[in-house]
Short mmCIF file of C-alpha atoms (C1' of nucleotides) in Angstrom, two decimals:
data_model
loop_
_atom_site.label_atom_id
_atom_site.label_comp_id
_atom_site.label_asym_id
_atom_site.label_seq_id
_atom_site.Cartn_x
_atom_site.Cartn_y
_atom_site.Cartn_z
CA UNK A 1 -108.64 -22.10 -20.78
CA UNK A 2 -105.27 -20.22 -21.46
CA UNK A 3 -103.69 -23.11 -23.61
CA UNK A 4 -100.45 -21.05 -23.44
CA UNK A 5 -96.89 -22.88 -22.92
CA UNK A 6 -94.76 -21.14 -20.74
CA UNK A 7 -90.86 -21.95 -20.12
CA UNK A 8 -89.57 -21.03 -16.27
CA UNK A 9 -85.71 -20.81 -16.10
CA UNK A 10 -84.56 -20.55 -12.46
CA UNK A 11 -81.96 -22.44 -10.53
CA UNK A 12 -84.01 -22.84 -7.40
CA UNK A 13 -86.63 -25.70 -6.81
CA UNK A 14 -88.47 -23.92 -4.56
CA UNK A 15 -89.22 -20.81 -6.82
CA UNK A 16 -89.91 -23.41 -9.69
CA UNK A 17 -92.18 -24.81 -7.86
CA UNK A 18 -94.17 -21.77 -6.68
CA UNK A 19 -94.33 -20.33 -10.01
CA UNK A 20 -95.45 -23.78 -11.47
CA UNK A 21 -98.32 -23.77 -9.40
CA UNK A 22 -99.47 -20.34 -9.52
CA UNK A 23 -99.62 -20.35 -13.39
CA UNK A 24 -101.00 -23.99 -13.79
CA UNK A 25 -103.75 -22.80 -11.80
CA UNK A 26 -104.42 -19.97 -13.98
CA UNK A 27 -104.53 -22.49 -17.04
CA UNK A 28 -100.68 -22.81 -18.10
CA UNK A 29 -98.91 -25.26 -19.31
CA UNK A 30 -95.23 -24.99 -17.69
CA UNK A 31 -91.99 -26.59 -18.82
CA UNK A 32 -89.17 -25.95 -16.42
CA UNK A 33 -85.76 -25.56 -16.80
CA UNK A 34 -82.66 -25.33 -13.87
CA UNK A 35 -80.04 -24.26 -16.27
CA UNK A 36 -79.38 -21.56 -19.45
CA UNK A 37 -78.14 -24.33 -20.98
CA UNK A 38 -81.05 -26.89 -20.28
CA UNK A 39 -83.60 -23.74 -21.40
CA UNK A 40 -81.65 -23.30 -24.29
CA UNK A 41 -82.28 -26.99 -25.46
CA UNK A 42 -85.89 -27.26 -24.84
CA UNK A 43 -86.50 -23.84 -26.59
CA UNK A 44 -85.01 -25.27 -29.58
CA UNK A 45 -86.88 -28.82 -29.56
CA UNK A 46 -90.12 -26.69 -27.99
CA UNK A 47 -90.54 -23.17 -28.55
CA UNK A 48 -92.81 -22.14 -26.04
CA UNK A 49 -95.08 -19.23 -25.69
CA UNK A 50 -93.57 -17.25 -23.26
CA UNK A 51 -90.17 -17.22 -21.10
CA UNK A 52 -89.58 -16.51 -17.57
CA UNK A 53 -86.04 -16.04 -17.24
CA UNK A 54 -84.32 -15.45 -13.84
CA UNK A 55 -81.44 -13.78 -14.31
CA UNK A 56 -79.06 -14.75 -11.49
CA UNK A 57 -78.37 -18.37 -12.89
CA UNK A 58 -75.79 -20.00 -11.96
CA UNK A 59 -74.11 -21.97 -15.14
CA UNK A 60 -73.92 -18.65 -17.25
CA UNK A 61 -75.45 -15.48 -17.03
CA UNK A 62 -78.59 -15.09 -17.57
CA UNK A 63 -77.92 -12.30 -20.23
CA UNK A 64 -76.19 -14.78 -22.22
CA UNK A 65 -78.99 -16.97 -22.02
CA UNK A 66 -81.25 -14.15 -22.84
CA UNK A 67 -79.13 -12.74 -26.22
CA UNK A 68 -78.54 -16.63 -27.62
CA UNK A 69 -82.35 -16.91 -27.12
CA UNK A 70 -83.20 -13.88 -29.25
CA UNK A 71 -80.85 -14.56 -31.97
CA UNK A 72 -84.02 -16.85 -33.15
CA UNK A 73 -86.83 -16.95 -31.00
CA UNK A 74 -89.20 -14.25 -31.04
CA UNK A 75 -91.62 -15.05 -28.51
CA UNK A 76 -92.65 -12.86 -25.28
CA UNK A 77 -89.35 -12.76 -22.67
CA UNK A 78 -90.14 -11.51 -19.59
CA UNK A 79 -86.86 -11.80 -16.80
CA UNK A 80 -86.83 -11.93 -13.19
CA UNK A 81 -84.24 -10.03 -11.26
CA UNK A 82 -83.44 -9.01 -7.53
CA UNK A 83 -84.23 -5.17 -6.27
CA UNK A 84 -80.44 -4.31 -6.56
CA UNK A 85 -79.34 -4.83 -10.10
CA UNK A 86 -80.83 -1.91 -12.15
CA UNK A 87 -78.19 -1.90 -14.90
CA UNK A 88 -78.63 -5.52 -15.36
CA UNK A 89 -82.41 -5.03 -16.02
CA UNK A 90 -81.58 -2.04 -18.43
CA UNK A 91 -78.96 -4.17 -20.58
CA UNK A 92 -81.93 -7.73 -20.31
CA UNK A 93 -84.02 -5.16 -22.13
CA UNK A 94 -81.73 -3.45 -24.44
CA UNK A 95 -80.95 -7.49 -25.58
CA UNK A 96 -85.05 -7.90 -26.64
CA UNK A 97 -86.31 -8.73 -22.74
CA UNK A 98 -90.00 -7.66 -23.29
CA UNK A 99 -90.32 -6.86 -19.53
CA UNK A 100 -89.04 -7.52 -16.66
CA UNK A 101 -90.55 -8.36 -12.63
CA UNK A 102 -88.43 -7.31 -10.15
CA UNK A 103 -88.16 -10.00 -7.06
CA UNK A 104 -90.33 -10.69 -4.68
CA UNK A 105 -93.62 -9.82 -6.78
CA UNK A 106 -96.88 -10.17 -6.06
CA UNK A 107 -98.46 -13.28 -8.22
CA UNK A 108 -101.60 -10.64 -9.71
CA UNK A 109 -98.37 -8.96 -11.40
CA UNK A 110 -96.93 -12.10 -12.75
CA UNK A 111 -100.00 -13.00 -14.23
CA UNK A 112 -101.09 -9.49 -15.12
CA UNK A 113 -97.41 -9.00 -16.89
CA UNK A 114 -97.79 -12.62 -18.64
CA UNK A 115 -101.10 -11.67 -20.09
CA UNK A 116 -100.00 -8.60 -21.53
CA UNK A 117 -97.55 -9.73 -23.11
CA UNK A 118 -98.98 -12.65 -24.38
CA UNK A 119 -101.61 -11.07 -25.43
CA UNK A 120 -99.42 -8.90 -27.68
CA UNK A 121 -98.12 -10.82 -29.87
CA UNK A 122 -100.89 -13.33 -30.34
CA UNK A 123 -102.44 -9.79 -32.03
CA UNK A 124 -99.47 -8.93 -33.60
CA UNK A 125 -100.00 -12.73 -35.40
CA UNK A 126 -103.73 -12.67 -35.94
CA UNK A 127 -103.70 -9.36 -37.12
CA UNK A 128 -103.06 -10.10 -40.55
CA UNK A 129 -102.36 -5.98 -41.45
CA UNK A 130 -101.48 -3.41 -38.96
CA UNK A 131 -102.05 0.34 -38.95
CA UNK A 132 -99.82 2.96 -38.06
CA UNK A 133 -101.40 6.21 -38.84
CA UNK A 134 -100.88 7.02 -42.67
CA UNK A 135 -98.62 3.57 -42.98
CA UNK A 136 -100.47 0.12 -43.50
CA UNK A 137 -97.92 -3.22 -42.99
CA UNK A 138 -99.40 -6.22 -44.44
CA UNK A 139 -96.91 -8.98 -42.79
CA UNK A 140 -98.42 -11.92 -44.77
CA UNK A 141 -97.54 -10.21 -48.27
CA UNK A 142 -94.96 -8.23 -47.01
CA UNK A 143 -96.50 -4.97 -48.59
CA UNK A 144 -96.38 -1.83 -47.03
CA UNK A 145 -98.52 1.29 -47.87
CA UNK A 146 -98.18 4.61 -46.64
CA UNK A 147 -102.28 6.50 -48.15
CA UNK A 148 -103.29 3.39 -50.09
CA UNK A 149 -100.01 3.72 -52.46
CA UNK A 150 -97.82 0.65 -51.96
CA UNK A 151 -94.31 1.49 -50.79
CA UNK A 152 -91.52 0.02 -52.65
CA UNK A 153 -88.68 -0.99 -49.59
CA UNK A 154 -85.86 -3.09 -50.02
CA UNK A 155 -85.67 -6.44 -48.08
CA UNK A 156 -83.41 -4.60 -45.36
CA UNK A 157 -85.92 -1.62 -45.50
CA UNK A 158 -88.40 -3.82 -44.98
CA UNK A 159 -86.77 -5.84 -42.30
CA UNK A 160 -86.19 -2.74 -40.38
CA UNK A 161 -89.94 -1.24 -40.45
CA UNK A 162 -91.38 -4.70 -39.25
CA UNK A 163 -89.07 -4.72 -36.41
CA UNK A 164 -89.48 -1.25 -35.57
CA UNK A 165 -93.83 -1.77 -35.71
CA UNK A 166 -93.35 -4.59 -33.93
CA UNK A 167 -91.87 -2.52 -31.12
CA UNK A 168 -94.55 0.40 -31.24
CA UNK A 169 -93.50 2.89 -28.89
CA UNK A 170 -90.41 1.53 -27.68
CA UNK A 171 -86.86 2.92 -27.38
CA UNK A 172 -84.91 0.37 -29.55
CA UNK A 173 -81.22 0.50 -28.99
CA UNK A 174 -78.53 0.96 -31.91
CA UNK A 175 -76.72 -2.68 -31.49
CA UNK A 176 -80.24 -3.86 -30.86
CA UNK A 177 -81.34 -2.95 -34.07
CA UNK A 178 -78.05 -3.55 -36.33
CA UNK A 179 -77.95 -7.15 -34.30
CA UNK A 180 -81.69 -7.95 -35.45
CA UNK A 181 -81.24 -6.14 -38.90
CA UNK A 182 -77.61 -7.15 -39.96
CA UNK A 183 -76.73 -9.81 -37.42
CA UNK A 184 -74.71 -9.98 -34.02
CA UNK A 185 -71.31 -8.74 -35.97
CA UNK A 186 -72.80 -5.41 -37.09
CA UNK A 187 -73.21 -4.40 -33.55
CA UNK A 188 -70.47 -1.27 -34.46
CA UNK A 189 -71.79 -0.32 -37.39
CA UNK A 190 -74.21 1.97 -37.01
CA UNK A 191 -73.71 4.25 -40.15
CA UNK A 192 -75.51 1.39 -41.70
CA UNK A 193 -78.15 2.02 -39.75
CA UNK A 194 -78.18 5.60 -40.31
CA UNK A 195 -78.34 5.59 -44.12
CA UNK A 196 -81.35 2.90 -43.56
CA UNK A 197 -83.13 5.03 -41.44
CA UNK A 198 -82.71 8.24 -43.59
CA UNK A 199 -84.17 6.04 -46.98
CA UNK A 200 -87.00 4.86 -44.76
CA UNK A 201 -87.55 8.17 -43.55
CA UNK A 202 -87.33 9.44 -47.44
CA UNK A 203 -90.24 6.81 -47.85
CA UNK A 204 -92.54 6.63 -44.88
CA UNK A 205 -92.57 10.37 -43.52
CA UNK A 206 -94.63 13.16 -44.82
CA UNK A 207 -91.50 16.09 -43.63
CA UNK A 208 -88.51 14.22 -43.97
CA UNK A 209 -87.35 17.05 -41.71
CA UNK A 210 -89.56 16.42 -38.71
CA UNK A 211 -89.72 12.86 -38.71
CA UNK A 212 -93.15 11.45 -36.80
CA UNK A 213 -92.96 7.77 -37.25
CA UNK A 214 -89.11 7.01 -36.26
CA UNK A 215 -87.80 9.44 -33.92
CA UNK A 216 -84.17 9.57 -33.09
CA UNK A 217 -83.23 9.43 -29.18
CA UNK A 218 -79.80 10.21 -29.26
CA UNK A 219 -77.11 8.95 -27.82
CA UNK A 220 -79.68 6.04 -27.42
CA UNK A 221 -81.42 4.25 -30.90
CA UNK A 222 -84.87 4.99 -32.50
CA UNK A 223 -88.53 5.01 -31.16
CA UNK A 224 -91.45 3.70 -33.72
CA UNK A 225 -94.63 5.75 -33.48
CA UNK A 226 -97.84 5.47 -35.59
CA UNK A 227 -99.10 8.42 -34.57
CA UNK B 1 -105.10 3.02 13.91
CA UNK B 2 -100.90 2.92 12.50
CA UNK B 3 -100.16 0.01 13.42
CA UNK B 4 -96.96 0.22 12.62
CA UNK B 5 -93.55 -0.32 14.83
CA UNK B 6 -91.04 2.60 15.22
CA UNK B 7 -87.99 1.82 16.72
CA UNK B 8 -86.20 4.80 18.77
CA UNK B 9 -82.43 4.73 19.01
CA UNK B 10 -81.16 7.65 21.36
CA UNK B 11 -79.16 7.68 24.36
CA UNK B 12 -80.93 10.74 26.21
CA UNK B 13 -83.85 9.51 28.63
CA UNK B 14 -86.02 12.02 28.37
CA UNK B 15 -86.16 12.97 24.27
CA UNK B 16 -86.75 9.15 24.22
CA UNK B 17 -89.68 9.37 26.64
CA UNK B 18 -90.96 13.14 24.21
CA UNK B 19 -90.68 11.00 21.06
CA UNK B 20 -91.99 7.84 22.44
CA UNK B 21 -95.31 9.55 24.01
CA UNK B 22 -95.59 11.38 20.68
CA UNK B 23 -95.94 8.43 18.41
CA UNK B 24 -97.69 6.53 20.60
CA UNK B 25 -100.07 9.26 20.63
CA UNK B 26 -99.98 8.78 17.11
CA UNK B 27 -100.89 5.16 16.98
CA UNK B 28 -97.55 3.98 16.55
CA UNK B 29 -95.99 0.81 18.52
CA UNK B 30 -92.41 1.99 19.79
CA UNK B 31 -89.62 0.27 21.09
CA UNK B 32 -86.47 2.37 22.34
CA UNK B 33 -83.13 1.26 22.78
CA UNK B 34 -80.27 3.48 24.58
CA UNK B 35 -77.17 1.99 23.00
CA UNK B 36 -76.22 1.13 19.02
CA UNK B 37 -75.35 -2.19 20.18
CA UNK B 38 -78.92 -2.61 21.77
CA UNK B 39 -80.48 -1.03 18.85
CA UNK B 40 -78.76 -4.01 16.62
CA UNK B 41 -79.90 -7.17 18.51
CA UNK B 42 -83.01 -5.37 19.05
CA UNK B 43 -84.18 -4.91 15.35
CA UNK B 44 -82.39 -8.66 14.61
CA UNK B 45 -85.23 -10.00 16.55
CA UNK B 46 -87.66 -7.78 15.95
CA UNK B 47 -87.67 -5.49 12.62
CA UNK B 48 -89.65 -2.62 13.17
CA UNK B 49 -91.06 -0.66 10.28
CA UNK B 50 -89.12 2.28 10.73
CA UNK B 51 -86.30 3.78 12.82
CA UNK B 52 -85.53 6.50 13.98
CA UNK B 53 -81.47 7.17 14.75
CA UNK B 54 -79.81 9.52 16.85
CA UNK B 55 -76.81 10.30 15.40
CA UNK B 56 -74.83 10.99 18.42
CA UNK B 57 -74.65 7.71 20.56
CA UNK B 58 -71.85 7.49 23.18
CA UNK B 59 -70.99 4.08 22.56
CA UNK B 60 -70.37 3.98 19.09
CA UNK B 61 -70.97 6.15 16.24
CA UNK B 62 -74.25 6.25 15.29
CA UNK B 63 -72.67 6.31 11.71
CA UNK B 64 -71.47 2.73 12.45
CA UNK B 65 -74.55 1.66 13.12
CA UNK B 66 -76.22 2.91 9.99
CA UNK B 67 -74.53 1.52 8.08
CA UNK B 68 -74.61 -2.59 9.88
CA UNK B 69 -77.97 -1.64 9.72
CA UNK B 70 -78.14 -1.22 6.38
CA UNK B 71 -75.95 -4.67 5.56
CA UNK B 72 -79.66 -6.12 6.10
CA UNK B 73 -82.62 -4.05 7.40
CA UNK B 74 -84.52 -2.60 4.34
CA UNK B 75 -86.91 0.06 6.08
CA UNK B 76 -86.45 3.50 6.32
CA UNK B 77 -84.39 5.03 9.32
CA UNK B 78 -84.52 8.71 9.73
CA UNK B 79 -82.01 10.10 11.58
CA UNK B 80 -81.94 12.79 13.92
CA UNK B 81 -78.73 15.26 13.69
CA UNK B 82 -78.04 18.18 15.62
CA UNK B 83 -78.13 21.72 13.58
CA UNK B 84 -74.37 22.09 13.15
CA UNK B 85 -73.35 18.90 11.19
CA UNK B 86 -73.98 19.25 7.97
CA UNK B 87 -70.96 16.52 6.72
CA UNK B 88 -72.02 14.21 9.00
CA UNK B 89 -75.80 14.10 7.55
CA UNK B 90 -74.29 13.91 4.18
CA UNK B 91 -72.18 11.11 5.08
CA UNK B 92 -75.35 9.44 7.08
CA UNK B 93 -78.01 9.84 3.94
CA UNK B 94 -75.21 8.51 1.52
CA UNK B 95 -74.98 5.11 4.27
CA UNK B 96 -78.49 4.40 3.40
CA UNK B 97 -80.57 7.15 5.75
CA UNK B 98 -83.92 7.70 4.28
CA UNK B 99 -85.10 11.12 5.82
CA UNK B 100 -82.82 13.92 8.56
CA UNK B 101 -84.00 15.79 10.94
CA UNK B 102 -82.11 18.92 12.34
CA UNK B 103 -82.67 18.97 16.40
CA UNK B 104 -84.80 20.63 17.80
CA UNK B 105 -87.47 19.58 15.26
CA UNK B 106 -91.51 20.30 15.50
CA UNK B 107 -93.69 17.46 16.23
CA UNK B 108 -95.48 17.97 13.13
CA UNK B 109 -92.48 18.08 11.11
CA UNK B 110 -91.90 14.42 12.99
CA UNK B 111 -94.92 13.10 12.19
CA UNK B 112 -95.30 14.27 8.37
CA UNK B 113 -91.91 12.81 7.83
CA UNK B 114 -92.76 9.29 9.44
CA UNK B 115 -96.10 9.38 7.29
CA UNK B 116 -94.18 9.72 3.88
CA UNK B 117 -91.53 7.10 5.19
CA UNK B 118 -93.89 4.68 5.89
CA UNK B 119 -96.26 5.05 2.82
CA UNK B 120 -93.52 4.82 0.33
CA UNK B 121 -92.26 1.31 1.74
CA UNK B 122 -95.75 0.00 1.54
CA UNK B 123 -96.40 1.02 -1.92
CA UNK B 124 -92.96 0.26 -3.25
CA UNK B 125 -94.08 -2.93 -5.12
CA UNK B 126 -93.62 -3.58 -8.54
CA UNK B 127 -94.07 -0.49 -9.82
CA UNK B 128 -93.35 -1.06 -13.70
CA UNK B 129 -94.89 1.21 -15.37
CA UNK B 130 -94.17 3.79 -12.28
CA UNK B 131 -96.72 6.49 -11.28
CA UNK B 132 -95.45 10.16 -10.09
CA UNK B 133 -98.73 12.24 -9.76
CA UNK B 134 -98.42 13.74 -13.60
CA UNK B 135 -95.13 12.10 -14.24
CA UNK B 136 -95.43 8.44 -15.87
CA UNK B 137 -92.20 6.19 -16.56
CA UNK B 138 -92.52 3.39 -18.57
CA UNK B 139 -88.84 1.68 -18.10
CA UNK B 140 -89.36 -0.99 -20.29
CA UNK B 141 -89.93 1.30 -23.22
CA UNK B 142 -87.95 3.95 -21.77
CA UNK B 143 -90.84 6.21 -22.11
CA UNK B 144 -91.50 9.41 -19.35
CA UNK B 145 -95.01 10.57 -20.07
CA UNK B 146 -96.20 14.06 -18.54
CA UNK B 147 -99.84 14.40 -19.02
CA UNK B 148 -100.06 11.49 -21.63
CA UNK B 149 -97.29 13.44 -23.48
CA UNK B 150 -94.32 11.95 -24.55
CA UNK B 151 -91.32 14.21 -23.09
CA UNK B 152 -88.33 14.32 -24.91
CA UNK B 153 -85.13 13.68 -22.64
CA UNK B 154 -81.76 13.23 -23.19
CA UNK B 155 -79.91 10.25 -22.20
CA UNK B 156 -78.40 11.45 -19.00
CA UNK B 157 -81.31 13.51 -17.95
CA UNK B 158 -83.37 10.17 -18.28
CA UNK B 159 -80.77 8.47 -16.59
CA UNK B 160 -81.29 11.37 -13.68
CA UNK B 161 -84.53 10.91 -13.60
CA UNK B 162 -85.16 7.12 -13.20
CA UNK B 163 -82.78 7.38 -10.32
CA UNK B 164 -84.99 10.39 -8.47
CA UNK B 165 -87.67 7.66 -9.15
CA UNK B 166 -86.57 4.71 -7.96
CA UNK B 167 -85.67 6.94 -4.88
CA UNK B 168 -88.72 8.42 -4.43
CA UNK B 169 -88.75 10.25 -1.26
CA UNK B 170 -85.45 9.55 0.18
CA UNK B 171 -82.70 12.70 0.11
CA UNK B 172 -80.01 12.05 -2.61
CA UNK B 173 -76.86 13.80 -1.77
CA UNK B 174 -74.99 15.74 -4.94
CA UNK B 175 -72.40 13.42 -4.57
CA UNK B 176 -74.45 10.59 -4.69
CA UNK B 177 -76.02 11.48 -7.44
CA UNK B 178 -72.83 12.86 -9.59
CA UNK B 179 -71.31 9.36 -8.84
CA UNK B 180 -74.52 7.37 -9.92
CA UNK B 181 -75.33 9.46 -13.16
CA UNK B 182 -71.64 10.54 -14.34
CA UNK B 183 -69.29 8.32 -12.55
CA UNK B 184 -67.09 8.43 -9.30
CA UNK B 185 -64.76 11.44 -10.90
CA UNK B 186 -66.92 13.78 -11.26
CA UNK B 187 -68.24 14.03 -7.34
CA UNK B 188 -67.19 17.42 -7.23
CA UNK B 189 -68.88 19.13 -9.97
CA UNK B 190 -71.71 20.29 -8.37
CA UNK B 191 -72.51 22.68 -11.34
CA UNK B 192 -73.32 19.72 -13.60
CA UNK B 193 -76.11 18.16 -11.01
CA UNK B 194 -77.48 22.08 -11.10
CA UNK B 195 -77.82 22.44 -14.37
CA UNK B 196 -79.25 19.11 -15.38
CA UNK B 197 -81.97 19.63 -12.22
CA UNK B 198 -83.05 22.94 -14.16
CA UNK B 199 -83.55 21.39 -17.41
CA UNK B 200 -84.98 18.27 -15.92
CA UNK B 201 -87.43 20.84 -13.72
CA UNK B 202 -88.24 22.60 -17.13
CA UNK B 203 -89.58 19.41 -18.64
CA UNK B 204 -91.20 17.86 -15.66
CA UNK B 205 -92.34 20.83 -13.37
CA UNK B 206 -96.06 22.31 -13.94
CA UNK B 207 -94.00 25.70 -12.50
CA UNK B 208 -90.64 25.71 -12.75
CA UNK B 209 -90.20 28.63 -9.86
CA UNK B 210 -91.77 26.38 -7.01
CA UNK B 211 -91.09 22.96 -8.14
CA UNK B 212 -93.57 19.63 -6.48
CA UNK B 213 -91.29 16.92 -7.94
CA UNK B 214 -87.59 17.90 -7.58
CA UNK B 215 -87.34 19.21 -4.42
CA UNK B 216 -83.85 21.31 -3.33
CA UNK B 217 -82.08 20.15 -0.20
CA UNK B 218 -79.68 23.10 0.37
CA UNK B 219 -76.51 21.84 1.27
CA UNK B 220 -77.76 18.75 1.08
CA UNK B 221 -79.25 17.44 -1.94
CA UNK B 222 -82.42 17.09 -3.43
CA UNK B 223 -85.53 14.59 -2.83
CA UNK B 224 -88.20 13.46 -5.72
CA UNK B 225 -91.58 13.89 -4.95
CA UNK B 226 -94.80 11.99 -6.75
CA UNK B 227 -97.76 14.30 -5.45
"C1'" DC C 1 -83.34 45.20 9.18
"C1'" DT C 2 -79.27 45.14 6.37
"C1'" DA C 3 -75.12 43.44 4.58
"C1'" DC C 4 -72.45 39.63 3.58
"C1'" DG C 5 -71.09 35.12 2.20
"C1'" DT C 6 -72.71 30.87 0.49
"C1'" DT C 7 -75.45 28.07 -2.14
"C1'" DT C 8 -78.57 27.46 -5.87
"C1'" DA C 9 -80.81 28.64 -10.41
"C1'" DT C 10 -80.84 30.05 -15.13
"C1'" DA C 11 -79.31 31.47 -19.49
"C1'" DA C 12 -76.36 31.34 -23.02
"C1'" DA C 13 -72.02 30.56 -25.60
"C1'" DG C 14 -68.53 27.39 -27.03
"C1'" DA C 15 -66.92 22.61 -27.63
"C1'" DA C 16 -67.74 18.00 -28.54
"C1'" DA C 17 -70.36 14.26 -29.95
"C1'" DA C 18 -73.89 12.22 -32.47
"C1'" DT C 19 -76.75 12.15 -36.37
"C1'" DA C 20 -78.21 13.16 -41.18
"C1'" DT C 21 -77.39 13.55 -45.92
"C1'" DT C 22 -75.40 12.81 -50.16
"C1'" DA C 23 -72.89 10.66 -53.54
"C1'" DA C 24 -69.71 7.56 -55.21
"C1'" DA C 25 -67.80 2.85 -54.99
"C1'" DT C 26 -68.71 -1.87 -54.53
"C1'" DC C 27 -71.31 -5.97 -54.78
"C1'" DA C 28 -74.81 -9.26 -56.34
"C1'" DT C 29 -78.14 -10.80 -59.54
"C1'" DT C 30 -79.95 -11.37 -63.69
"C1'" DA D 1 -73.26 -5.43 -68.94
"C1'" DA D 2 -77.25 -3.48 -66.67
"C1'" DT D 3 -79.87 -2.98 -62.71
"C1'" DG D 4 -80.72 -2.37 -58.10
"C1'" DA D 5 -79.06 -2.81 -53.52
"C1'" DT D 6 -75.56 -2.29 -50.09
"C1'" DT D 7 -71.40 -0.38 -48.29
"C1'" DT D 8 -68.12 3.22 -47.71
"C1'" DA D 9 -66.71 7.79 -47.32
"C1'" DA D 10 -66.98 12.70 -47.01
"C1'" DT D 11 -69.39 16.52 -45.36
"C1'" DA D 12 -73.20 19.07 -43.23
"C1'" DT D 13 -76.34 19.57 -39.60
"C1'" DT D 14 -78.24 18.90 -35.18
"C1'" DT D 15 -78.14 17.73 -30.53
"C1'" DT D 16 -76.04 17.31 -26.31
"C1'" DC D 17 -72.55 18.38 -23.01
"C1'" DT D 18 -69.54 21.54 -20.75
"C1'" DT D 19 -68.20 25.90 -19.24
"C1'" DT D 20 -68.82 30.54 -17.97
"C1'" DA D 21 -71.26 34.38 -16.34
"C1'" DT D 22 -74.77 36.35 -13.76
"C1'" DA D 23 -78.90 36.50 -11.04
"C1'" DA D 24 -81.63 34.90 -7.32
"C1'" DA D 25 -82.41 32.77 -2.86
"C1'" DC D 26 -81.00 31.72 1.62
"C1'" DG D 27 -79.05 31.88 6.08
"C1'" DT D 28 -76.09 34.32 9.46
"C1'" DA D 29 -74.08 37.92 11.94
"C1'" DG D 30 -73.85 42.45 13.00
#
DNA sequence: CTACGTTTATAAAGAAAATATTAAATCATT
DNA sequence: AATGATTTAATATTTTCTTTATAAACGTAG
């Protein structure tokens, strides 16, 4: 019924083996993995779906796991941490976790979480052109319009927008963005990112001056909204 | 009707015997134990839901026992303090207390406390995308919503905020919250914690002069309330 | 009740940090 | 060499943080 494949990364059996059941029975198909490094090979050979990623693994940290993952795969991440660690969720996230369950967790918010965020991106792909208010983003012919009048964006412009529409609504750290945009050695450079913003801005806001699409959250990174 | 257990730890026979008919009364189970060192093997064998700690035991300190409490046992403990103390309740709410209360207390003050303990534990599940009456926190976006409205918060008053949240309920001492928010030197500057709790009250308050989320604990702290 | 000391709240000014803007220099591609 | 894009640098602007001053609230003792 679901036809989705989902990847579990956690060092113990046991917790393998309860997830494993719960989300075969809701129509999964599950790969496991013990080790980052084990995930990080059958990712590559077999990208699935969706991730579960516990972060308290053993071999390396699960953070590691998490940013070598997203340096090329794009699908759904959600990671599993203990009650105590509240920075460590906060930095999974700011490194492109989608979302995150905190341990122990009912299995209606595993599945609720899994279908959320499965079911975003499987619109993000079908939808062939999304909206944003005034902006149109074509993804298959890489066109952009902002009233019907096709925007003319550099490839890094471009690169930018997608990433921020792909993250509607969401706070998107600096280093997220220059890592994603420019690669993990930009991380520092966030004038870059500055004089990219301010010629998007120039292109995709009505009042260049009271920007409605990317919003700055200083201190912090950018925030996409379609209004 | 409660259901739930309450464990009494207090040396004197007959505020054990007041406090013990009064939650009984209530519906609560209760178990009392005279000593700290009773108290411990006591809630090793049999965790109650709540306890309730006087925090002037003859054997030990009831401060010791706090906090070997709190190397394992997760529910709340209130504990009761005598007017004149006001360090030592700081010192017990930064070990972990949830709730004080200043002897003598009224019964209904008892009782309303106990309530909001209890309910908090049971509802404390995942909560994601977290609820606060008007207030809506979206951590994974890093979004606070009032009303469906975006607010617009700086990075530390966010960072002030999501800790009130994730203690909903419980006292935070200023120093608790100075070392949490701006790091273990700056305990002392009290002024900070009072000006960031007005602007945060600004944002988040329906009215600002009698305030239903950030609550003032004078001398104390201050507690977040959902409504 | 009143006066006093203590704690808390608020506003506002100054300092510091972060962001925006602009333009020129560099680079890459044709 | 010409074009367009990116990078660098300099400067302006905005936002946030810190500090100070003052007012309000609170509890206590007389």
């Amino acid at each position: 019924m679901n036809d989705a494949n989902i990847l579990i990364v956690d060092d113990e059996p046991q917790i393998r083996k309860m997830l494993s059941i719960t989300l075969q029975s809701s129509g999964y198909r599950v790969i496991e993995a013990e080790t980052g490094k084990e995930a990080l090979t059958l990712v590559a050979n077999h990208p699935p779906d969706l991730i579960l990623l516990d972060l308290g693994l053993p071999d390396q940290n699960g953070q590691e796991v998490l940013r070598h993952l997203r340096e090329w795969y794009s699908n759904p991440i959600i990671i599993l941490s203990v009650q105590s660690s509240e920075t460590e969720i906060v930095t999974a996230l700011d490194s492109g976790a989608n979302d995150y369950l905190v341990k122990p967790f009912r299995t209606g918010e595993l599945l609720a979480r899994i279908r959320s965020a499965i079911r975003k991106t499987s619109e993000r792909e079908n939808a062939h052109a999304s909206e944003f208010g005034d902006l149109t983003i074509d993804f298959a012919s890489r066109t952009v319009k902002r009233n019907n009048q096709i925007l003319k964006l550099t490839s890094t412009e471009y690169s930018l927008l997608i990433l921020f529409a792909k993250n509607e609504g969401k706070v998107l750290t600096h280093q997220y963005l220059l890592k994603q945009v420019w690669g993990p050695t930009y991380i520092n450079e966030s004038q870059y990112l500055r004089v990219f913003v301010a010629q998007l801005r120039k292109k995709i806001e009505m009042n260049v001056n009271r920007p409605t699409h990317i919003v700055t959250e200083s201190g912090v990174g950018y925030r996409f909204l379609s209004n």
